[in-house]
mmCIF file of C-alpha atoms in Angstrom:
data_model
loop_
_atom_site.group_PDB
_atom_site.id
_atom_site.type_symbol
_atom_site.label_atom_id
_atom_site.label_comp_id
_atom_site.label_asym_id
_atom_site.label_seq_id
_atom_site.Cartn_x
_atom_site.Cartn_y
_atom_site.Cartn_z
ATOM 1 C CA UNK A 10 -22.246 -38.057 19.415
ATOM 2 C CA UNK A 11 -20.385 -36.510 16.646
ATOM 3 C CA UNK A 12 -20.916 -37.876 12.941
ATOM 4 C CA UNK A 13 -16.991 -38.788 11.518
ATOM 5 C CA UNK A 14 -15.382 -35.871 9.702
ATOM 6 C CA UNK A 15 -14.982 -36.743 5.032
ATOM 7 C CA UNK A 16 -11.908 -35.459 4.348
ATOM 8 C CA UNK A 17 -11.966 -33.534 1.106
ATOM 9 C CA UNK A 18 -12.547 -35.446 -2.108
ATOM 10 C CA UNK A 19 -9.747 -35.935 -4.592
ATOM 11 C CA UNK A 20 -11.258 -33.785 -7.140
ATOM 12 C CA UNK A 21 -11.847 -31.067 -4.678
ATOM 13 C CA UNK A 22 -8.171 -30.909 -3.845
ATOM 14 C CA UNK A 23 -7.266 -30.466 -7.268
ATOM 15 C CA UNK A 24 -9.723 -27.577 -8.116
ATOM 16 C CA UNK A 25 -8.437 -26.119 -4.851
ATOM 17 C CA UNK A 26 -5.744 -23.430 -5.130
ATOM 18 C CA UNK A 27 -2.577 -23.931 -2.478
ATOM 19 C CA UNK A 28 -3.409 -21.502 0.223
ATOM 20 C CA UNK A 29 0.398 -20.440 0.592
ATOM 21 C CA UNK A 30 1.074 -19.379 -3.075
ATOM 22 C CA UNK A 31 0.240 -15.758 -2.991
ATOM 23 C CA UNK A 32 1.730 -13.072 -5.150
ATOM 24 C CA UNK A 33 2.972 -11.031 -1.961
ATOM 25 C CA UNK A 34 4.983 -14.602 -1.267
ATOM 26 C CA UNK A 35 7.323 -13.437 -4.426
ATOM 27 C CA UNK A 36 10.366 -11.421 -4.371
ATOM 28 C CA UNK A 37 9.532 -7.290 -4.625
ATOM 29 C CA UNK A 38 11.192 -7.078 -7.990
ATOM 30 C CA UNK A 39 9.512 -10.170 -9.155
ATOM 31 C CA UNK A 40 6.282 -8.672 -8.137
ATOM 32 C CA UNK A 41 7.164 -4.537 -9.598
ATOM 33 C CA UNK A 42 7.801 -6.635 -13.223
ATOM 34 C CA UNK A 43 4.783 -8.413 -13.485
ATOM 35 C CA UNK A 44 2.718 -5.342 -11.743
ATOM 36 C CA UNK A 45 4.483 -3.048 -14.416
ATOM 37 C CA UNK A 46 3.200 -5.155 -17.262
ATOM 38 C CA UNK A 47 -0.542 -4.510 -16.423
ATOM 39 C CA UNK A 48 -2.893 -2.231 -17.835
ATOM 40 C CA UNK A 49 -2.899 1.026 -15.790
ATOM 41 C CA UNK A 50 -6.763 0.428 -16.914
ATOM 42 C CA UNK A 51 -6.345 -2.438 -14.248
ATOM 43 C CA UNK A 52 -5.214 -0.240 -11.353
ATOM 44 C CA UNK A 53 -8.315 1.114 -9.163
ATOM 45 C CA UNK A 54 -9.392 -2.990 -9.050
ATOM 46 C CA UNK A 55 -5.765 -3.727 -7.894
ATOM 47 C CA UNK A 56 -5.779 -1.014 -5.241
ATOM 48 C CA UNK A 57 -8.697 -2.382 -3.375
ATOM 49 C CA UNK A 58 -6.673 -5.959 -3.398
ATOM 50 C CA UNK A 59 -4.351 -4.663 -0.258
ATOM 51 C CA UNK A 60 -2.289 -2.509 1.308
ATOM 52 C CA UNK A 61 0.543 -3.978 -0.227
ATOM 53 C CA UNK A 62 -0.709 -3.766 -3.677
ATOM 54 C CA UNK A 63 -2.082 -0.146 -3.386
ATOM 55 C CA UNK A 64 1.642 1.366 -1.921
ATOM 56 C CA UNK A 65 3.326 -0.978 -5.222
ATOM 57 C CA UNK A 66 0.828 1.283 -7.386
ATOM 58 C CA UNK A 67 1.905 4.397 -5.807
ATOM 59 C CA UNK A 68 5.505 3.905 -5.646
ATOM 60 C CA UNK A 69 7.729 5.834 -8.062
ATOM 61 C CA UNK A 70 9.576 2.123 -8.953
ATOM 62 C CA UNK A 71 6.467 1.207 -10.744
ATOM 63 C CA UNK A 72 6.363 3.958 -13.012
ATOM 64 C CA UNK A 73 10.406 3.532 -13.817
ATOM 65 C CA UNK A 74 9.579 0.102 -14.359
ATOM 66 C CA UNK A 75 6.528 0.636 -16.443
ATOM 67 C CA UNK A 76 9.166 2.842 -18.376
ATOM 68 C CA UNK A 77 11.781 0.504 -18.772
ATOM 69 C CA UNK A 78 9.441 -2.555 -20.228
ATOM 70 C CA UNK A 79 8.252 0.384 -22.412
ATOM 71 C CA UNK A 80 4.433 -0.202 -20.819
ATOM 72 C CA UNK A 81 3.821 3.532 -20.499
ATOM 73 C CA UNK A 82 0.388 4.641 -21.246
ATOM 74 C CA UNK A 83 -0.934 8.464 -21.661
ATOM 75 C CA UNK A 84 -4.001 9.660 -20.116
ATOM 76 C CA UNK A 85 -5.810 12.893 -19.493
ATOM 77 C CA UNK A 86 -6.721 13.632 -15.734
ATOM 78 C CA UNK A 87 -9.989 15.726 -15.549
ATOM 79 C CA UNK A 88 -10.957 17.311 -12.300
ATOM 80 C CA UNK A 89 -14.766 18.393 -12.652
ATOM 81 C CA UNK A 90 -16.119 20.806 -10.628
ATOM 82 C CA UNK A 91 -19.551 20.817 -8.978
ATOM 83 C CA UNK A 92 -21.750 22.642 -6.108
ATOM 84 C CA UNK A 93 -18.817 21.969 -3.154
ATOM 85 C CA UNK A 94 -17.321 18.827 -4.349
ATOM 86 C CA UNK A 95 -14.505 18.117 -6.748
ATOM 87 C CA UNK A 96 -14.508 14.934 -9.084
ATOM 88 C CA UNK A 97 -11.102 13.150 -10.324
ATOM 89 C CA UNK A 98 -11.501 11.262 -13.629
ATOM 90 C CA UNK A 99 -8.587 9.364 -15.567
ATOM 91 C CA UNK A 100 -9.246 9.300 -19.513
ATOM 92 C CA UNK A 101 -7.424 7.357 -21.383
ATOM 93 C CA UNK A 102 -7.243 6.832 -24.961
ATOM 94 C CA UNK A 103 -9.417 3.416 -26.526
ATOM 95 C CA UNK A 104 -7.637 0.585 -27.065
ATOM 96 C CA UNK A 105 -8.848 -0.055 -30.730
ATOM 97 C CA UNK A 106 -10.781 3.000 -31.813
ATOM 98 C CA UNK A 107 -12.947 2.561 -34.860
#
């Protein structure tokens, strides 16, 4: 015999997030605008969220985006050398230097 299934409690339903909200639910240039205003520092963690996300990050919009919100950042790109295998690095200037 099988115990009665507890639905979930009421404070569990308000900690939980809606499952259907999602930021792939909102319109593409919804989504490029908000994308644009984040930290390029942010990318590599937001490429590993999806496909999606990692083809936004690539896509020429973002960067004319990025541009027009005036969010552009400079950075150095490094490629270091060693035995047979090549390294990429991104440096980018600190925030607050002191």
């Amino acid at each position: 015999m099988s115990s009665p299934k507890k639905g979930k409690s009421k404070r569990e339903e308000e900690q939980s997030p809606p499952q259907s909200c999602t930021f792939l639910s909102l319109p593409y240039d919804l989504l490029l605008t908000c994308v644009a205003r984040i930290s390029r520092l942010y990318y590599p963690s937001l490429s590993l969220v999806s496909k999606t996300f990692r083809s936004l990050l690539d896509s020429p919009e973002l960067y004319k985006e990025r541009s027009r919100l005036g969010q552009t950042e400079s950075c150095l790109y490094v490629c270091v050398s060693h035995t047979n295998a090549n390294r990429w690095y991104t440096l980018r200037k600190l925030l607050n230097p002191r």
